[in-house]
Amino acid sequence: MEIRLVSRDFRKHDAEVLACFLTEGLSTDKYEASLIKGKDFKGKQDEILLLYDVKDVKAKRLLFVGLGKQNEITLEKLRRACFLAVDKVKSLNLTSLSLKVPEIKKFSLEEISRALADGAILGDYTFDKYITMQEQKKPKLKNITLLYETKLKDSVKSAVNEEKAVCENSNFVRDLVNENSLDKIPAKFAELIKKVARKNRVKCKILDEKDMKRLGMNLILGVNRGSKYPPRLVILEYYGNPKSKDKTAIIGKGITFDAGGLNIKTTGYIETMKQDMAGAATVVGTLITAAKLKLKKNLIGAMALTENMPGEGAQKPGDVVKSYSGITVEVANTDAEGRLILGDTIGYVVKNYKPNVIIDLATLTGAVVVALGDASAGVIGNDNQLMKKISEAGEKTYERVWQLPIYDEHREDVKSEIADVKNMGFSTRIGYAGPIAGAAFIEKFVGDAKWAHLDIAGTAFMERQRYYLKKGATGFGVRLLAEFLKAS
Ligand code: BES
Ligand code: ZN
Ligand code: ZN
């Protein structure tokens, strides 16, 4: 999709559809208010009204979209309103849309423009790769024109360009996560990562099964044992600030399908488990975004890729496994596999790259979905300032995170009687302080780095549509981390 920016009186602008955003009460613009007079449109949130051949307006169609009450406007409401305009245009089988950029006192023009770009690019996304019946496919938008009443500022242009790059990477992550698991088995997924990394001048290193055996990455190898397809460990390196010693590691869970292993999942839980590599996909999306935006940060991205299957030779509940870092692990439940592969990935990155900050992303627990649903991810870590910065980026981007605690009592819960640590918390009742038990396990591998763990099991994949987040993958984390990295 192309985004054009134009400074022009909206009445003189020729377009298939010109969308105007209006607030409830319609106090902003007398001219617009006069067009609405006598029509069933109040400017309420989610309201839309389409008019044809409006006098003194050059555009063919005028589309009014409500923003709700003026003093309750948020950037998220703007993203959603923009999505509604996009959706309307697509339902008319049209492929271009012009937007009159609203001026809202409490937000800068840069912020407003970014929100519109979010709503348009994320809202245009559909996953229709496997659909062959043309009538089922909606056309993609070819272009969006942002219309400004004031003179165009360079800062607005670059804000839109940046946001476009970020959102395109979110959509790239959505494609990866929505893909059939068979189309992203570790070897294939790793090759694809290498290709996009090369294209964006991000360094990419791939370890295969032989390397892992040599290095003793038995946590990853253990999870992989029940699968037909060998695992991979992919490391990305981006040095945007070579003068600095600071290094942030972003680590993702890359289970390309989670059947649960021998603790096999049942109906109702297994169907969406192709999403279990969303953490890894987000790491790729974030590093590519950083390279595109030329962020002045040194970043290490790392992700272990494997299926978690109950096939021949699968690891068994009760097995004890020695990790790459030497810590021994009791595999109390083979379905708590995410923390196992993260343990070895983090262990490897800590030893070989010595990052001072570690952020990991994982669709780790069903319990975080019980606690927070799809409205926010959970964050747990050892550094409150780091988590606060991530939360702030979350509020800005609406990819929100909510902090959960980790206490010594939780650390007690992952102690094992036959190994150094076990991959479950207290009680065989699955879910007992679930997200925290997961974090208490991962914490053993982070050394003295500042660390934040994001449990994205509820936010990576929607089971229903919410505005620009269609059913399926959301790309959660790319916009959040791009914002975090820019601000920190
Ligand atoms: N991949 C799942 C978690 C998950 C659930 C992701 C729902 C996305 C949506 C994870 O590997 C898992 O199975 N976790 C177990 C852990 C338990 C056995 C300690 C869970 O949450 O039930
Ligand atoms: Zn699992
Ligand atoms: Zn899993």
Short mmCIF file of N, CA and C in Angstrom, two decimals, residues 33 67 80 122 217 272 301 326 362 364 395 409 446-447 456:
data_model
loop_
_atom_site.label_atom_id
_atom_site.label_comp_id
_atom_site.label_asym_id
_atom_site.label_seq_id
_atom_site.Cartn_x
_atom_site.Cartn_y
_atom_site.Cartn_z
N ALA A 33 -20.68 20.15 9.59
CA ALA A 33 -21.92 20.01 10.36
C ALA A 33 -23.13 20.26 9.48
N LEU A 67 -16.08 9.63 15.93
CA LEU A 67 -14.99 9.39 16.88
C LEU A 67 -15.48 9.37 18.33
N ARG A 80 -9.09 2.76 15.21
CA ARG A 80 -10.28 1.96 14.92
C ARG A 80 -11.19 2.65 13.91
N LEU A 122 -2.70 -1.95 9.26
CA LEU A 122 -3.09 -3.15 10.01
C LEU A 122 -4.51 -3.57 9.64
N MET A 217 22.76 -28.73 23.95
CA MET A 217 21.48 -28.01 24.11
C MET A 217 20.34 -29.02 24.28
N THR A 272 -5.30 -24.09 17.65
CA THR A 272 -4.62 -22.85 17.24
C THR A 272 -3.11 -22.89 17.51
N GLY A 301 18.98 -10.99 18.36
CA GLY A 301 17.69 -11.70 18.33
C GLY A 301 17.99 -13.19 18.35
N GLY A 326 24.14 -26.04 32.03
CA GLY A 326 24.56 -26.96 33.09
C GLY A 326 23.47 -27.24 34.12
N ALA A 362 6.97 -14.93 24.54
CA ALA A 362 6.56 -16.32 24.39
C ALA A 362 5.06 -16.49 24.59
N LEU A 364 3.44 -18.46 26.27
CA LEU A 364 3.92 -19.43 27.26
C LEU A 364 2.84 -20.19 28.02
N GLU A 395 1.16 1.42 26.39
CA GLU A 395 0.03 2.37 26.44
C GLU A 395 -0.01 3.19 25.15
N GLU A 409 8.38 -17.14 47.06
CA GLU A 409 7.46 -18.28 47.16
C GLU A 409 7.28 -18.95 45.80
N VAL A 446 18.88 -16.30 33.16
CA VAL A 446 19.17 -14.95 32.66
C VAL A 446 20.44 -14.32 33.27
N GLY A 447 21.04 -15.01 34.24
CA GLY A 447 22.26 -14.47 34.84
C GLY A 447 21.99 -13.13 35.50
N ILE A 456 2.75 -13.71 25.84
CA ILE A 456 1.85 -13.20 24.80
C ILE A 456 0.83 -14.26 24.33
#
